[in-house]
Amino acid sequence: MIYPIWALLGVLAGAIAGSFLGTLVLRWPEGRGVMRGRSACDECGRKLNVFDLLPVLSALLLRGRCRTCGAAIDPIHGRMEVGCAIIGAFACGLTPGAAGYALAFFGWLLLALAVLDWRHFWLPDALTVPLVFLGLIFGRWVTDVTLTDRMIGAVGGYLSLVLVALSYKAARRREGLGLGDAKLMGAMGAWLGWQALPFLLLSAALIGLMIVAASIAAGRSVSATTRIPLGTCLALAALPGWWMSAMVG
């Protein structure tokens, strides 16, 4: 059952969250502060006002360009706003109240991590580690999985990928998996419980194979050393993982 009013509130909250997270995924990898200073056009330096910063609407009205110099604005801004709005509508529309906002917040952070990993192969500890503790606190609103199961999920999710990373390094003599992926897996276990971990891994593996297949179809070279953003795949696997944890919780 969909609750329209709550879905609308989720859209509004998501658009606002997406505006902030869009700035974060652009500035953070470049070493620029997210909270300091007003937003400005990267080309002409003009400080942006309220009209320029309306989530989703500004991107549509200005057609993705600076109102002063006409320079193109990175489309990640609008995409993050739309993505977070969709997540908010889905989460709050299906599970109204505090549970919906908890699920939406989980989804918003996963989207930011997915984009960072896709663009930069980077899963910052400043997002993954707090996500673990937030999952242990607020995960009870997202599923019916017990705190014990979520604690086991956090530890088991982390250690499972650490074991894979160490085994790969021992066998191939090179790094094949970052600890950021293991921390993200632990965070997802903290939110969804250990029961969801096998389905998360399976879904992420299938998504990774689809990315490889799409690369081959596009004519790109793929080899044993081609990097695949596992964090992005795990984040995309969260929806079937949440569904599975809700079914077994």
PDB file of N, CA and C in Angstrom, residues 11-12 14-20 50-60 77-78 81-82:
ATOM      1  N   VAL A  11       9.507  12.857  -1.184  1.00  0.00           N
ATOM      2  CA  VAL A  11      10.053  13.515  -2.374  1.00  0.00           C
ATOM      3  C   VAL A  11      10.708  14.842  -1.991  1.00  0.00           C
ATOM      4  N   LEU A  12      10.015  15.641  -1.191  1.00  0.00           N
ATOM      5  CA  LEU A  12      10.549  16.944  -0.790  1.00  0.00           C
ATOM      6  C   LEU A  12      11.828  16.797   0.026  1.00  0.00           C
ATOM      7  N   GLY A  14      13.804  14.229   0.069  1.00  0.00           N
ATOM      8  CA  GLY A  14      14.830  13.646  -0.779  1.00  0.00           C
ATOM      9  C   GLY A  14      15.472  14.655  -1.710  1.00  0.00           C
ATOM     10  N   ALA A  15      14.677  15.561  -2.261  1.00  0.00           N
ATOM     11  CA  ALA A  15      15.231  16.588  -3.154  1.00  0.00           C
ATOM     12  C   ALA A  15      16.208  17.489  -2.404  1.00  0.00           C
ATOM     13  N   ILE A  16      15.866  17.822  -1.165  1.00  0.00           N
ATOM     14  CA  ILE A  16      16.754  18.655  -0.347  1.00  0.00           C
ATOM     15  C   ILE A  16      18.030  17.887  -0.004  1.00  0.00           C
ATOM     16  N   ALA A  17      17.863  16.626   0.413  1.00  0.00           N
ATOM     17  CA  ALA A  17      19.035  15.799   0.725  1.00  0.00           C
ATOM     18  C   ALA A  17      19.913  15.618  -0.501  1.00  0.00           C
ATOM     19  N   GLY A  18      19.292  15.428  -1.664  1.00  0.00           N
ATOM     20  CA  GLY A  18      20.052  15.240  -2.894  1.00  0.00           C
ATOM     21  C   GLY A  18      20.844  16.468  -3.281  1.00  0.00           C
ATOM     22  N   SER A  19      20.313  17.660  -2.972  1.00  0.00           N
ATOM     23  CA  SER A  19      21.030  18.895  -3.263  1.00  0.00           C
ATOM     24  C   SER A  19      22.337  18.949  -2.477  1.00  0.00           C
ATOM     25  N   PHE A  20      22.259  18.582  -1.198  1.00  0.00           N
ATOM     26  CA  PHE A  20      23.465  18.571  -0.365  1.00  0.00           C
ATOM     27  C   PHE A  20      24.433  17.470  -0.804  1.00  0.00           C
ATOM     28  N   VAL A  50      19.137  31.807  -4.099  1.00  0.00           N
ATOM     29  CA  VAL A  50      18.076  30.834  -3.843  1.00  0.00           C
ATOM     30  C   VAL A  50      17.468  30.308  -5.141  1.00  0.00           C
ATOM     31  N   PHE A  51      17.289  31.188  -6.125  1.00  0.00           N
ATOM     32  CA  PHE A  51      16.694  30.778  -7.396  1.00  0.00           C
ATOM     33  C   PHE A  51      17.546  29.721  -8.089  1.00  0.00           C
ATOM     34  N   ASP A  52      18.876  29.819  -7.923  1.00  0.00           N
ATOM     35  CA  ASP A  52      19.781  28.869  -8.576  1.00  0.00           C
ATOM     36  C   ASP A  52      19.848  27.527  -7.849  1.00  0.00           C
ATOM     37  N   LEU A  53      19.399  27.509  -6.596  1.00  0.00           N
ATOM     38  CA  LEU A  53      19.616  26.339  -5.750  1.00  0.00           C
ATOM     39  C   LEU A  53      18.349  25.569  -5.416  1.00  0.00           C
ATOM     40  N   LEU A  54      17.249  25.879  -6.081  1.00  0.00           N
ATOM     41  CA  LEU A  54      16.019  25.133  -5.836  1.00  0.00           C
ATOM     42  C   LEU A  54      16.191  23.698  -6.326  1.00  0.00           C
ATOM     43  N   PRO A  55      16.057  22.713  -5.448  1.00  0.00           N
ATOM     44  CA  PRO A  55      16.265  21.320  -5.871  1.00  0.00           C
ATOM     45  C   PRO A  55      15.376  20.939  -7.048  1.00  0.00           C
ATOM     46  N   VAL A  56      15.954  20.316  -8.041  1.00  0.00           N
ATOM     47  CA  VAL A  56      15.303  19.815  -9.254  1.00  0.00           C
ATOM     48  C   VAL A  56      14.797  20.965 -10.131  1.00  0.00           C
ATOM     49  N   LEU A  57      14.018  21.889  -9.559  1.00  0.00           N
ATOM     50  CA  LEU A  57      13.421  22.962 -10.347  1.00  0.00           C
ATOM     51  C   LEU A  57      14.468  23.837 -11.025  1.00  0.00           C
ATOM     52  N   SER A  58      15.528  24.208 -10.296  1.00  0.00           N
ATOM     53  CA  SER A  58      16.553  25.073 -10.881  1.00  0.00           C
ATOM     54  C   SER A  58      17.222  24.401 -12.073  1.00  0.00           C
ATOM     55  N   ALA A  59      17.507  23.107 -11.946  1.00  0.00           N
ATOM     56  CA  ALA A  59      18.138  22.382 -13.052  1.00  0.00           C
ATOM     57  C   ALA A  59      17.240  22.366 -14.285  1.00  0.00           C
ATOM     58  N   LEU A  60      15.936  22.244 -14.071  1.00  0.00           N
ATOM     59  CA  LEU A  60      14.996  22.222 -15.194  1.00  0.00           C
ATOM     60  C   LEU A  60      14.830  23.609 -15.808  1.00  0.00           C
ATOM     61  N   HIS A  77      24.393  17.085 -10.044  1.00  0.00           N
ATOM     62  CA  HIS A  77      23.535  17.811  -9.110  1.00  0.00           C
ATOM     63  C   HIS A  77      22.077  17.388  -9.285  1.00  0.00           C
ATOM     64  N   GLY A  78      21.568  17.560 -10.489  1.00  0.00           N
ATOM     65  CA  GLY A  78      20.178  17.222 -10.757  1.00  0.00           C
ATOM     66  C   GLY A  78      19.889  15.746 -10.591  1.00  0.00           C
ATOM     67  N   GLU A  81      19.576  14.882  -6.931  1.00  0.00           N
ATOM     68  CA  GLU A  81      18.309  15.392  -6.393  1.00  0.00           C
ATOM     69  C   GLU A  81      17.143  14.499  -6.812  1.00  0.00           C
ATOM     70  N   VAL A  82      17.116  14.116  -8.086  1.00  0.00           N
ATOM     71  CA  VAL A  82      16.034  13.243  -8.570  1.00  0.00           C
ATOM     72  C   VAL A  82      16.141  11.864  -7.927  1.00  0.00           C
TER      73      VAL A  82
END
